[in-house]
PDB file of C-alpha atoms and ligand atoms in Angstrom:
ATOM      1  CA  MET A   1     275.390 -13.440  31.941  1.00  0.00           C
ATOM      2  CA  LEU A   2     274.701 -16.577  34.000  1.00  0.00           C
ATOM      3  CA  ASP A   3     271.892 -17.470  31.616  1.00  0.00           C
ATOM      4  CA  PHE A   4     274.297 -17.276  28.627  1.00  0.00           C
ATOM      5  CA  ALA A   5     276.820 -19.466  30.450  1.00  0.00           C
ATOM      6  CA  LYS A   6     274.048 -22.005  31.155  1.00  0.00           C
ATOM      7  CA  GLN A   7     272.984 -22.056  27.501  1.00  0.00           C
ATOM      8  CA  ALA A   8     276.604 -22.631  26.402  1.00  0.00           C
ATOM      9  CA  GLU A   9     276.826 -25.491  28.905  1.00  0.00           C
ATOM     10  CA  GLU A  10     273.631 -27.071  27.539  1.00  0.00           C
ATOM     11  CA  ILE A  11     274.799 -26.804  23.929  1.00  0.00           C
ATOM     12  CA  HIS A  12     278.161 -28.288  24.833  1.00  0.00           C
ATOM     13  CA  GLY A  13     276.458 -31.107  26.725  1.00  0.00           C
ATOM     14  CA  THR A  14     274.293 -32.150  23.786  1.00  0.00           C
ATOM     15  CA  ALA A  15     276.873 -31.578  20.985  1.00  0.00           C
ATOM     16  CA  ASN A  16     278.661 -34.451  19.335  1.00  0.00           C
ATOM     17  CA  THR A  17     281.910 -34.347  21.261  1.00  0.00           C
ATOM     18  CA  GLU A  18     283.464 -37.445  19.733  1.00  0.00           C
ATOM     19  CA  MET A  19     287.224 -37.665  20.274  1.00  0.00           C
ATOM     20  CA  LYS A  20     289.635 -38.275  17.403  1.00  0.00           C
ATOM     21  CA  LYS A  21     291.757 -41.359  17.884  1.00  0.00           C
ATOM     22  CA  VAL A  22     294.809 -42.751  16.067  1.00  0.00           C
ATOM     23  CA  SER A  23     295.884 -46.349  16.767  1.00  0.00           C
ATOM     24  CA  LEU A  24     299.621 -46.807  16.457  1.00  0.00           C
ATOM     25  CA  GLU A  25     301.722 -49.922  15.918  1.00  0.00           C
ATOM     26  CA  PRO A  26     304.744 -50.093  18.291  1.00  0.00           C
ATOM     27  CA  ALA A  27     307.067 -49.209  15.409  1.00  0.00           C
ATOM     28  CA  GLU A  28     304.968 -46.161  14.463  1.00  0.00           C
ATOM     29  CA  PHE A  29     304.812 -45.093  18.120  1.00  0.00           C
ATOM     30  CA  GLU A  30     308.611 -45.007  18.209  1.00  0.00           C
ATOM     31  CA  LEU A  31     308.647 -42.628  15.247  1.00  0.00           C
ATOM     32  CA  VAL A  32     306.525 -39.937  16.931  1.00  0.00           C
ATOM     33  CA  ASN A  33     308.368 -37.237  18.854  1.00  0.00           C
ATOM     34  CA  PHE A  34     305.953 -36.677  21.799  1.00  0.00           C
ATOM     35  CA  THR A  35     308.178 -34.025  23.352  1.00  0.00           C
ATOM     36  CA  CYS A  36     307.145 -31.482  20.710  1.00  0.00           C
ATOM     37  CA  TYR A  37     303.421 -30.840  20.072  1.00  0.00           C
ATOM     38  CA  ALA A  38     303.862 -29.502  16.517  1.00  0.00           C
ATOM     39  CA  GLU A  39     306.079 -32.389  15.416  1.00  0.00           C
ATOM     40  CA  ALA A  40     303.903 -35.020  17.093  1.00  0.00           C
ATOM     41  CA  PHE A  41     300.759 -33.559  15.511  1.00  0.00           C
ATOM     42  CA  LYS A  42     302.348 -33.476  12.034  1.00  0.00           C
ATOM     43  CA  LYS A  43     303.398 -37.128  12.289  1.00  0.00           C
ATOM     44  CA  LEU A  44     300.045 -38.269  13.715  1.00  0.00           C
ATOM     45  CA  GLU A  45     298.186 -36.345  10.985  1.00  0.00           C
ATOM     46  CA  SER A  46     300.169 -38.103   8.251  1.00  0.00           C
ATOM     47  CA  ILE A  47     299.595 -41.541   9.851  1.00  0.00           C
ATOM     48  CA  SER A  48     295.898 -40.825  10.237  1.00  0.00           C
ATOM     49  CA  LYS A  49     295.575 -39.729   6.590  1.00  0.00           C
ATOM     50  CA  GLU A  50     297.469 -42.761   5.390  1.00  0.00           C
ATOM     51  CA  LYS A  51     295.713 -45.387   7.529  1.00  0.00           C
ATOM     52  CA  MET A  52     292.190 -44.034   8.047  1.00  0.00           C
ATOM     53  CA  LYS A  53     291.945 -41.590   5.164  1.00  0.00           C
ATOM     54  CA  SER A  54     290.784 -38.942   7.602  1.00  0.00           C
ATOM     55  CA  SER A  55     292.247 -35.744   9.021  1.00  0.00           C
ATOM     56  CA  LEU A  56     292.689 -34.909  12.695  1.00  0.00           C
ATOM     57  CA  ILE A  57     291.701 -31.323  12.042  1.00  0.00           C
ATOM     58  CA  THR A  58     288.071 -30.642  12.955  1.00  0.00           C
ATOM     59  CA  SER A  59     286.066 -28.232  10.890  1.00  0.00           C
ATOM     60  CA  VAL A  60     283.926 -26.176  13.238  1.00  0.00           C
ATOM     61  CA  GLN A  61     280.274 -25.897  12.197  1.00  0.00           C
ATOM     62  CA  PRO A  62     278.283 -22.959  13.603  1.00  0.00           C
ATOM     63  CA  GLY A  63     275.634 -24.370  15.950  1.00  0.00           C
ATOM     64  CA  ARG A  64     272.765 -23.003  18.013  1.00  0.00           C
ATOM     65  CA  LYS A  65     273.060 -19.313  18.864  1.00  0.00           C
ATOM     66  CA  LEU A  66     272.914 -17.989  22.444  1.00  0.00           C
ATOM     67  CA  VAL A  67     269.773 -15.932  22.810  1.00  0.00           C
ATOM     68  CA  MET A  68     268.484 -13.501  25.411  1.00  0.00           C
ATOM     69  CA  GLN A  69     265.690 -15.279  27.311  1.00  0.00           C
ATOM     70  CA  SER A  70     263.012 -13.596  29.353  1.00  0.00           C
ATOM     71  CA  VAL A  71     262.404 -15.248  32.712  1.00  0.00           C
ATOM     72  CA  PRO A  72     258.788 -16.002  33.629  1.00  0.00           C
ATOM     73  CA  THR A  73     257.831 -13.924  36.650  1.00  0.00           C
ATOM     74  CA  CYS A  74     254.350 -14.322  38.121  1.00  0.00           C
ATOM     75  CA  PRO A  75     254.236 -18.150  38.469  1.00  0.00           C
ATOM     76  CA  VAL A  76     257.262 -17.929  40.815  1.00  0.00           C
ATOM     77  CA  ALA A  77     255.471 -15.551  43.147  1.00  0.00           C
ATOM     78  CA  LEU A  78     252.209 -17.463  43.047  1.00  0.00           C
ATOM     79  CA  SER A  79     253.840 -20.764  43.955  1.00  0.00           C
ATOM     80  CA  PHE A  80     254.938 -19.448  47.374  1.00  0.00           C
ATOM     81  CA  LYS A  81     253.036 -21.249  50.128  1.00  0.00           C
ATOM     82  CA  ILE A  82     252.306 -19.982  53.628  1.00  0.00           C
ATOM     83  CA  ARG A  83     253.310 -22.100  56.583  1.00  0.00           C
ATOM     84  CA  CYS A  84     251.630 -21.716  59.968  1.00  0.00           C
ATOM     85  CA  GLN A  85     254.451 -22.364  62.438  1.00  0.00           C
ATOM     86  CA  ASP A  86     251.973 -22.662  65.330  1.00  0.00           C
ATOM     87  CA  CYS A  87     250.106 -25.566  63.682  1.00  0.00           C
ATOM     88  CA  ASN A  88     252.886 -26.996  61.467  1.00  0.00           C
ATOM     89  CA  GLN A  89     250.548 -26.699  58.482  1.00  0.00           C
ATOM     90  CA  MET A  90     250.901 -25.387  54.905  1.00  0.00           C
ATOM     91  CA  PHE A  91     248.444 -23.177  53.043  1.00  0.00           C
ATOM     92  CA  ALA A  92     248.287 -22.603  49.299  1.00  0.00           C
ATOM     93  CA  ASP A  93     247.781 -18.850  49.565  1.00  0.00           C
ATOM     94  CA  ILE A  94     247.355 -15.920  51.881  1.00  0.00           C
ATOM     95  CA  SER A  95     243.539 -15.994  51.965  1.00  0.00           C
ATOM     96  CA  GLN A  96     243.525 -19.625  53.121  1.00  0.00           C
ATOM     97  CA  TYR A  97     246.021 -18.782  55.848  1.00  0.00           C
ATOM     98  CA  GLN A  98     243.966 -15.781  56.971  1.00  0.00           C
ATOM     99  CA  LYS A  99     240.830 -17.928  57.150  1.00  0.00           C
ATOM    100  CA  HIS A 100     242.761 -20.473  59.204  1.00  0.00           C
ATOM    101  CA  VAL A 101     243.964 -17.891  61.759  1.00  0.00           C
ATOM    102  CA  SER A 102     240.503 -16.322  62.146  1.00  0.00           C
ATOM    103  CA  HIS A 103     238.207 -19.325  62.101  1.00  0.00           C
ATOM    104  CA  ASP A 104     240.081 -22.597  62.516  1.00  0.00           C
ATOM    105  CA  GLY A 105     239.614 -24.014  66.027  1.00  0.00           C
ATOM    106  CA  LYS A 106     242.855 -25.962  65.626  1.00  0.00           C
ATOM    107  CA  HIS A 107     244.895 -22.744  65.434  1.00  0.00           C
ATOM    108  CA  LYS A 108     243.385 -21.456  68.672  1.00  0.00           C
ATOM    109  CA  GLN A 109     243.973 -24.799  70.321  1.00  0.00           C
ATOM    110  CA  MET A 110     247.636 -24.821  69.247  1.00  0.00           C
ATOM    111  CA  MET A 111     248.116 -21.266  70.529  1.00  0.00           C
ATOM    112  CA  ASN A 112     246.725 -22.417  73.896  1.00  0.00           C
ATOM    113  CA  GLN A 113     248.961 -25.453  73.896  1.00  0.00           C
ATOM    114  CA  PHE A 114     252.193 -23.597  73.117  1.00  0.00           C
ATOM    115  CA  PHE A 115     251.641 -20.251  74.823  1.00  0.00           C
ATOM    116  CA  GLY A 116     249.349 -21.296  77.701  1.00  0.00           C
ATOM    117  CA  LYS A 117     248.276 -18.452  79.968  1.00  0.00           C
ATOM    118  CA  ALA A 118     249.443 -15.657  77.695  1.00  0.00           C
ATOM    119  CA  GLU A 119     247.085 -16.781  74.957  1.00  0.00           C
ATOM    120  CA  LYS A 120     244.055 -17.183  77.223  1.00  0.00           C
ATOM    121  CA  ALA A 121     244.368 -13.572  78.395  1.00  0.00           C
ATOM    122  CA  HIS A 122     243.619 -12.270  74.916  1.00  0.00           C
ATOM    123  CA  SER A 123     241.029 -14.233  73.048  1.00  0.00           C
ATOM    124  CA  HIS A 124     240.970 -14.814  69.295  1.00  0.00           C
ATOM    125  CA  ASP A 125     237.258 -14.048  69.356  1.00  0.00           C
ATOM    126  CA  GLN A 126     238.044 -10.342  69.122  1.00  0.00           C
ATOM    127  CA  PRO A 127     238.603  -9.042  65.602  1.00  0.00           C
ATOM    128  CA  GLY A 128     242.247  -8.541  64.611  1.00  0.00           C
ATOM    129  CA  ILE A 129     243.733  -5.288  63.334  1.00  0.00           C
ATOM    130  CA  ARG A 130     245.301  -6.326  60.077  1.00  0.00           C
ATOM    131  CA  ARG A 131     245.352  -9.286  57.803  1.00  0.00           C
ATOM    132  CA  THR A 132     248.011  -8.519  55.200  1.00  0.00           C
ATOM    133  CA  LEU A 133     251.508  -9.904  55.356  1.00  0.00           C
ATOM    134  CA  GLY A 134     254.154  -7.468  54.135  1.00  0.00           C
ATOM    135  CA  LEU A 135     256.590 -10.163  53.055  1.00  0.00           C
ATOM    136  CA  TYR A 136     253.957 -11.804  50.837  1.00  0.00           C
ATOM    137  CA  THR A 137     253.310  -8.482  49.093  1.00  0.00           C
ATOM    138  CA  HIS A 138     257.055  -7.920  48.775  1.00  0.00           C
ATOM    139  CA  ILE A 139     257.506 -11.340  47.113  1.00  0.00           C
ATOM    140  CA  LEU A 140     254.736 -10.569  44.587  1.00  0.00           C
ATOM    141  CA  GLU A 141     256.072  -7.122  43.745  1.00  0.00           C
ATOM    142  CA  SER A 142     259.734  -8.129  43.509  1.00  0.00           C
ATOM    143  CA  SER A 143     258.959 -11.139  41.313  1.00  0.00           C
ATOM    144  CA  LYS A 144     257.297  -8.853  38.772  1.00  0.00           C
ATOM    145  CA  LYS A 145     260.627  -7.007  38.494  1.00  0.00           C
ATOM    146  CA  ASN A 146     262.596 -10.271  38.192  1.00  0.00           C
ATOM    147  CA  GLN A 147     264.040  -9.768  41.654  1.00  0.00           C
ATOM    148  CA  THR A 148     262.498 -12.682  43.533  1.00  0.00           C
ATOM    149  CA  PRO A 149     263.718 -12.479  47.143  1.00  0.00           C
ATOM    150  CA  VAL A 150     265.970 -15.330  48.229  1.00  0.00           C
ATOM    151  CA  GLY A 151     266.226 -17.027  51.616  1.00  0.00           C
ATOM    152  CA  VAL A 152     262.494 -16.544  52.323  1.00  0.00           C
ATOM    153  CA  PRO A 153     262.174 -19.843  54.282  1.00  0.00           C
ATOM    154  CA  LEU A 154     265.022 -18.675  56.525  1.00  0.00           C
ATOM    155  CA  VAL A 155     262.899 -15.729  57.672  1.00  0.00           C
ATOM    156  CA  VAL A 156     259.998 -16.152  60.108  1.00  0.00           C
ATOM    157  CA  THR A 157     257.288 -13.493  60.114  1.00  0.00           C
ATOM    158  CA  CYS A 158     256.120 -12.948  63.697  1.00  0.00           C
ATOM    159  CA  PHE A 159     252.862 -11.150  64.357  1.00  0.00           C
ATOM    160  CA  SER A 160     250.065 -10.796  66.823  1.00  0.00           C
ATOM    161  CA  THR A 161     246.443 -10.572  65.734  1.00  0.00           C
ATOM    162  CA  HIS A 162     245.848  -7.311  67.605  1.00  0.00           C
ATOM    163  CA  VAL A 163     249.080  -5.497  66.745  1.00  0.00           C
ATOM    164  CA  GLN A 164     249.662  -3.476  63.586  1.00  0.00           C
ATOM    165  CA  GLU A 165     253.440  -4.042  63.352  1.00  0.00           C
ATOM    166  CA  HIS A 166     255.053  -7.321  62.268  1.00  0.00           C
ATOM    167  CA  ILE A 167     258.608  -8.377  62.881  1.00  0.00           C
ATOM    168  CA  TYR A 168     260.787 -10.563  60.708  1.00  0.00           C
ATOM    169  CA  VAL A 169     263.416 -12.886  62.161  1.00  0.00           C
ATOM    170  CA  CYS A 170     266.165 -13.914  59.720  1.00  0.00           C
ATOM    171  CA  PHE A 171     268.016 -17.065  60.766  1.00  0.00           C
ATOM    172  CA  ALA A 172     270.598 -16.700  57.975  1.00  0.00           C
ATOM    173  CA  CYS A 173     271.734 -13.249  59.172  1.00  0.00           C
ATOM    174  CA  GLU A 174     270.711 -13.784  62.834  1.00  0.00           C
ATOM    175  CA  ASP A 175     268.932 -10.491  62.565  1.00  0.00           C
ATOM    176  CA  CYS A 176     265.518  -9.041  63.301  1.00  0.00           C
ATOM    177  CA  PHE A 177     263.781  -6.214  61.401  1.00  0.00           C
ATOM    178  CA  THR A 178     260.429  -4.522  60.888  1.00  0.00           C
ATOM    179  CA  GLU A 179     258.416  -4.018  57.731  1.00  0.00           C
ATOM    180  CA  SER A 180     260.018  -0.679  56.853  1.00  0.00           C
ATOM    181  CA  SER A 181     263.381  -2.465  56.434  1.00  0.00           C
ATOM    182  CA  LEU A 182     261.969  -5.492  54.587  1.00  0.00           C
ATOM    183  CA  LYS A 183     263.098  -4.555  51.077  1.00  0.00           C
ATOM    184  CA  GLN A 184     266.428  -3.238  52.331  1.00  0.00           C
ATOM    185  CA  HIS A 185     267.129  -6.496  54.182  1.00  0.00           C
ATOM    186  CA  PHE A 186     266.277  -8.838  51.297  1.00  0.00           C
ATOM    187  CA  ASP A 187     268.266  -6.718  48.811  1.00  0.00           C
ATOM    188  CA  SER A 188     271.272  -6.378  51.080  1.00  0.00           C
ATOM    189  CA  ARG A 189     274.621  -7.927  50.259  1.00  0.00           C
ATOM    190  CA  LYS A 190     274.730  -9.269  53.813  1.00  0.00           C
ATOM    191  CA  HIS A 191     271.448 -11.229  53.423  1.00  0.00           C
ATOM    192  CA  LEU A 192     272.396 -12.627  50.005  1.00  0.00           C
ATOM    193  CA  ILE A 193     275.815 -13.785  51.222  1.00  0.00           C
ATOM    194  CA  HIS A 194     274.454 -15.199  54.500  1.00  0.00           C
ATOM    195  CA  THR A 195     271.703 -17.054  52.619  1.00  0.00           C
ATOM    196  CA  LEU A 196     274.314 -18.640  50.331  1.00  0.00           C
ATOM    197  CA  LEU A 197     276.565 -19.453  53.289  1.00  0.00           C
ATOM    198  CA  TYR A 198     273.581 -21.040  55.056  1.00  0.00           C
ATOM    199  CA  LEU A 199     272.323 -23.032  52.051  1.00  0.00           C
ATOM    200  CA  ASN A 200     275.544 -24.003  50.296  1.00  0.00           C
ATOM    201  CA  PRO A 201     278.824 -22.081  50.763  1.00  0.00           C
ATOM    202  CA  TRP A 202     280.350 -23.960  47.804  1.00  0.00           C
ATOM    203  CA  ARG A 203     278.191 -21.888  45.450  1.00  0.00           C
ATOM    204  CA  LEU A 204     280.390 -18.895  46.236  1.00  0.00           C
ATOM    205  CA  PRO A 205     283.357 -18.659  43.858  1.00  0.00           C
ATOM    206  CA  PHE A 206     286.918 -17.758  44.824  1.00  0.00           C
ATOM    207  CA  ALA A 207     287.307 -14.168  46.110  1.00  0.00           C
ATOM    208  CA  TRP A 208     283.529 -13.764  46.495  1.00  0.00           C
ATOM    209  CA  LYS A 209     283.784 -11.401  49.422  1.00  0.00           C
ATOM    210  CA  TYR A 210     284.497  -8.194  47.527  1.00  0.00           C
ATOM    211  CA  HIS A 211     283.932  -8.786  43.848  1.00  0.00           C
ATOM    212  CA  LEU A 212     280.450 -10.209  43.360  1.00  0.00           C
ATOM    213  CA  GLY A 213     277.569  -7.866  42.542  1.00  0.00           C
ATOM    214  CA  ILE A 214     274.114  -8.090  44.123  1.00  0.00           C
ATOM    215  CA  GLU A 215     272.503  -9.570  40.988  1.00  0.00           C
ATOM    216  CA  VAL A 216     275.139 -12.312  40.660  1.00  0.00           C
ATOM    217  CA  LEU A 217     274.724 -13.227  44.339  1.00  0.00           C
ATOM    218  CA  ARG A 218     270.938 -13.318  43.918  1.00  0.00           C
ATOM    219  CA  SER A 219     271.215 -15.562  40.825  1.00  0.00           C
ATOM    220  CA  LEU A 220     273.536 -17.969  42.653  1.00  0.00           C
ATOM    221  CA  ALA A 221     271.124 -18.197  45.595  1.00  0.00           C
ATOM    222  CA  LEU A 222     268.122 -18.645  43.265  1.00  0.00           C
ATOM    223  CA  GLU A 223     269.961 -21.460  41.448  1.00  0.00           C
ATOM    224  CA  GLU A 224     270.601 -23.192  44.775  1.00  0.00           C
ATOM    225  CA  GLU A 225     266.966 -22.796  45.855  1.00  0.00           C
ATOM    226  CA  LYS A 226     265.726 -24.111  42.504  1.00  0.00           C
ATOM    227  CA  GLU A 227     267.859 -27.230  42.900  1.00  0.00           C
ATOM    228  CA  ARG A 228     266.497 -27.775  46.396  1.00  0.00           C
ATOM    229  CA  GLY A 229     262.972 -27.930  44.966  1.00  0.00           C
ATOM    230  CA  PRO A 230     259.531 -26.555  45.844  1.00  0.00           C
ATOM    231  CA  LYS A 231     260.146 -26.780  49.604  1.00  0.00           C
ATOM    232  CA  GLN A 232     262.068 -23.516  49.228  1.00  0.00           C
ATOM    233  CA  MET A 233     258.963 -21.665  48.046  1.00  0.00           C
ATOM    234  CA  MET A 234     257.557 -21.165  51.486  1.00  0.00           C
ATOM    235  CA  MET A 235     256.909 -18.312  53.858  1.00  0.00           C
ATOM    236  CA  LYS A 236     256.877 -19.106  57.572  1.00  0.00           C
ATOM    237  CA  VAL A 237     254.466 -17.242  59.829  1.00  0.00           C
ATOM    238  CA  LEU A 238     254.222 -17.387  63.616  1.00  0.00           C
ATOM    239  CA  ASP A 239     251.207 -16.025  65.464  1.00  0.00           C
ATOM    240  CA  ILE A 240     252.217 -14.836  68.943  1.00  0.00           C
ATOM    241  CA  PRO A 241     249.817 -13.798  71.753  1.00  0.00           C
ATOM    242  CA  TYR A 242     249.508 -10.050  72.340  1.00  0.00           C
ATOM    243  CA  GLU A 243     251.025 -10.138  75.833  1.00  0.00           C
ATOM    244  CA  MET A 244     254.143 -11.925  74.652  1.00  0.00           C
ATOM    245  CA  PHE A 245     254.567  -9.873  71.486  1.00  0.00           C
ATOM    246  CA  LEU A 246     254.609  -6.456  73.203  1.00  0.00           C
ATOM    247  CA  PRO A 247     256.789  -4.509  73.588  1.00  0.00           C
ATOM    248  CA  ILE A 248     258.028  -5.585  70.153  1.00  0.00           C
ATOM    249  CA  PRO A 249     261.545  -7.047  70.496  1.00  0.00           C
ATOM    250  CA  SER A 250     264.138  -5.154  68.485  1.00  0.00           C
ATOM    251  CA  THR A 251     267.040  -7.599  68.291  1.00  0.00           C
ATOM    252  CA  PHE A 252     267.520 -11.233  67.300  1.00  0.00           C
ATOM    253  CA  VAL A 253     268.743 -12.112  70.803  1.00  0.00           C
ATOM    254  CA  GLU A 254     265.679 -10.445  72.344  1.00  0.00           C
ATOM    255  CA  VAL A 255     263.335 -12.495  70.122  1.00  0.00           C
ATOM    256  CA  LEU A 256     265.051 -15.738  71.101  1.00  0.00           C
ATOM    257  CA  LYS A 257     264.870 -14.776  74.765  1.00  0.00           C
ATOM    258  CA  ARG A 258     261.190 -13.766  74.585  1.00  0.00           C
ATOM    259  CA  LEU A 259     260.291 -17.031  72.855  1.00  0.00           C
ATOM    260  CA  GLU A 260     262.694 -19.221  74.805  1.00  0.00           C
ATOM    261  CA  LEU A 261     260.017 -21.853  75.419  1.00  0.00           C
ATOM    262  CA  GLN A 262     258.829 -21.708  71.816  1.00  0.00           C
ATOM    263  CA  HIS A 263     262.103 -22.163  69.865  1.00  0.00           C
ATOM    264  CA  THR A 264     260.698 -25.276  68.228  1.00  0.00           C
ATOM    265  CA  LEU A 265     257.898 -23.177  66.725  1.00  0.00           C
ATOM    266  CA  LEU A 266     260.361 -20.649  65.303  1.00  0.00           C
ATOM    267  CA  LYS A 267     262.640 -23.261  63.842  1.00  0.00           C
ATOM    268  CA  ARG A 268     260.463 -26.136  62.751  1.00  0.00           C
ATOM    269  CA  GLU A 269     260.584 -27.182  59.117  1.00  0.00           C
ATOM    270  CA  GLY A 270     257.764 -29.697  58.944  1.00  0.00           C
TER     271      GLY A 270
HETATM  272 ZN1  LIG B   1     247.772 -22.271  62.699  1.00  0.00          ZN
HETATM  273 ZN1  LIG B   2     268.849 -12.111  56.293  1.00  0.00          ZN
END
């Protein structure tokens, strides 16, 4: 529906929207009864025909038709970059990020700098448990179904190299969830509305609270993200030392408390 409205807007924008104009002498102006539309139009039409030999009535020509367009899917998913919050550095894809975490001395150095003692207790030299990021997989899969998740840069994936479970911290909803709730969170009305409220509340039309469907909310948020440019196509990841990550915090407040000295890492944008 939104796509059709956009097409209509484009056609209207490029169409010849020239206005019809009738110049009147003061005496002619006096003769027109502007208090009645029908009478005024009749008089103006006769003056126009007499003076300019043209009619005020426009004949409507059928123009370009509105057509159903398929939205390209995969390029959207593939353009998502991974951002290492520990190092303030972007990576083009997941394999580059994984290489960085495992082998880049800078990452280890940054972990030492920001987490101090906690990091030293558990060295990066030991092999990690898992290397996949659930949110990345979710983005790829959802994009194939034309349901690209919105508000991804507002969510920070927190993990520890030696722990199976990841947690996701959503700054739009001020919420924290695990991988099993990933899809549910991104598809929820709450997340879509909070993302729009966070990015640009003016996108929400009058009476949005009860009447807008999930797909409309998602389209509005996607539109906003598209306008904000490629910076929106980014997934933030924070590597946390084992000792600080466990036991895994279960609420947003708990995460903020656990990482009270590392808030800059959670929130930094680049
Ligand atoms: Zn790093
Ligand atoms: Zn959320």
